[in-house]
Amino acid sequence: MQPRLRFAPSPTGQVHIGNIRTAIFNWLAARHMGGKFILRIEDTDLERSTKEAIDTLLECMNWLGLDYDEEVLYQTTQAQHHLDAAKKLIDDGNAYHPGPVSEHSPVYFRIPYCCDDYPFVRTVGPATIALASGSDVVVSGAGLTFTTLSPKGKPVENQACLAGFKDLAVLDADDKPLYELTDDNACALLSGGEPVTVSGAAKLKFIRREVFYDDMVKGHLSKPLDSMRDFIIVRSDGSPVFHLANVCDDITQNITLIVRGDDHVENTYRHLFMFRTLGAEPPSYAHLPMIVNAQGKPYSKRDGDAFVGDFRDKGVLPEALFNYLTLLGWSSGDNREKMTREELVEAFDLARVQHSPAQFDAVKMANLNGQYIAALDPAVFRERAWEFAAAYPWRESVDRAAFDRVANLMQSRTKLMTDLAAWTYFFAVPVDYDPKGVKKFLTPDQLRAALAKAAEKFDSIDENAKAVEDALRAVENGDGLSQFALNQPVRVAVCGVTVGASIYETVECIGVRECARRIRGALAATA
Ligand code: GLU
């Protein structure tokens, strides 16, 4: 069967990089396997899933080149279908109203008591739970409630599904049975029989069963049924809960592989039962590791740029963001990091997704973006830079040809388009000078004297980088300075900063005569 994967976001307005990485991994896995990549918009939170939020999501996907197959499915259009499924579950005894039945009673999904033949359930063996002394145990169709003691000796109220306690015996302190759950009385409870309250219990003895599955990323996962509860699937206002809507839609869309964040691992244990009771084969699962900050905590807005829009606004290229996000939890296995979309599709394999959290690294992201910028056609870069610089007031008075010369010089040094903010010195005399630079390069008398001579030379030499270089070497020679000793003093005097592109080309770009004026001005300003 052709693999069918989906991205099922709940739009909230901003698109977090964790969400879009889920989309990217689904997209890559689908394209790699020759399967379908389907978009389902889980828009049931009417307050947050506004048209704007949905448009933002679609724009982000489009910007990143995440094209999808088939029509988008909007979850809200499926509400009736979800409620029909809830009714089927009730009719089959797999869901129930926990309280008195009325128009407004919520519906709970029941973890099926008779599940021994489910392929994802297995028997672990006999188990015992010690209770807080004198605990009441209430046994009903909705499960068990009982009290245990925490390691610190505090009473803890527990609630668990009936399916967790196959062949249950509630024992007193002398191991004498106070109550036994046979298949017959389980049947009676499940069909609405009165709850039983057992007092003075000391222990629960039962056959432990667990639900398990092989996650394509996390490996073999399991959870004892006695740690699970029945759960709500339709609210008292009649609206379907996430679990019901999500599973129903996956069935409707014939999804064969679910790739999503590992915050959904716990849900998957429940969903396996829902697929089965709704008559569908559960899909395969791959749960992606969380994206974390340097402290190992979930990466959020507080840690820096966290939304796709933040990166786009900074002028991060979509190809670079796409590539960087593939490296958050996945690796090619052969040390390749900068990879084209085609190379990624070719190499992408869910088996290479790491289990442990993936740390977001803004520096690495910027460096990768720098590699993409450096590889752009210079004419494209000039155009993008010109558009991007429109946000800076200095661009207004800048001549396009001069800007293009600067763009050509700076392309290979640009990591983020926001680096353009520092280009002002090309177009205007610096307003201030880096204090450390001044101390080191504009203060020693010998350097100041040499700078004055360099300015004099700049008054008459040819307007090109080679002539600038020759002039500086000549002054250094004449003044007994070591080779290159004037490079940094000239940079600080002309640009106000201590880092930048080749100083000879920078001077050429700004204009040699203008630089002569700037050097004199800097010497006067720092005298
Ligand atoms: N709407 C859910 C979310 O964004 C979907 C989870 C899933 O992929 O199943 O977390």
PDB file of C-alpha atoms in Angstrom, residues 8 31 77 80 150 158 165 214 217 225 241 274 313 354 368 380 460 503:
ATOM      1  CA  ALA A   8      -2.262  17.864  11.348  1.00  0.00           C
ATOM      2  CA  ARG A  31       8.501  12.159  -0.647  1.00  0.00           C
ATOM      3  CA  THR A  77     -16.214  19.854   8.627  1.00  0.00           C
ATOM      4  CA  GLN A  80     -20.983  14.987  12.508  1.00  0.00           C
ATOM      5  CA  SER A 150       3.413   7.945  48.130  1.00  0.00           C
ATOM      6  CA  ASN A 158      -5.894   6.660  42.181  1.00  0.00           C
ATOM      7  CA  PHE A 165      -7.386  -5.179  36.609  1.00  0.00           C
ATOM      8  CA  ASP A 214       7.104  -0.223  18.108  1.00  0.00           C
ATOM      9  CA  VAL A 217      11.926   6.601  16.387  1.00  0.00           C
ATOM     10  CA  LEU A 225      -3.310  -0.775  31.545  1.00  0.00           C
ATOM     11  CA  VAL A 241     -12.514  16.040  21.984  1.00  0.00           C
ATOM     12  CA  MET A 274      -9.763   3.762  19.475  1.00  0.00           C
ATOM     13  CA  ASP A 313      11.539  38.674   8.969  1.00  0.00           C
ATOM     14  CA  GLN A 354      17.455  10.626  17.104  1.00  0.00           C
ATOM     15  CA  LEU A 368      24.102  27.650   7.595  1.00  0.00           C
ATOM     16  CA  VAL A 380      19.774  37.771  -6.674  1.00  0.00           C
ATOM     17  CA  SER A 460      45.878  61.466  -4.935  1.00  0.00           C
ATOM     18  CA  ILE A 503      40.020  46.961   4.180  1.00  0.00           C
TER      19      ILE A 503
END
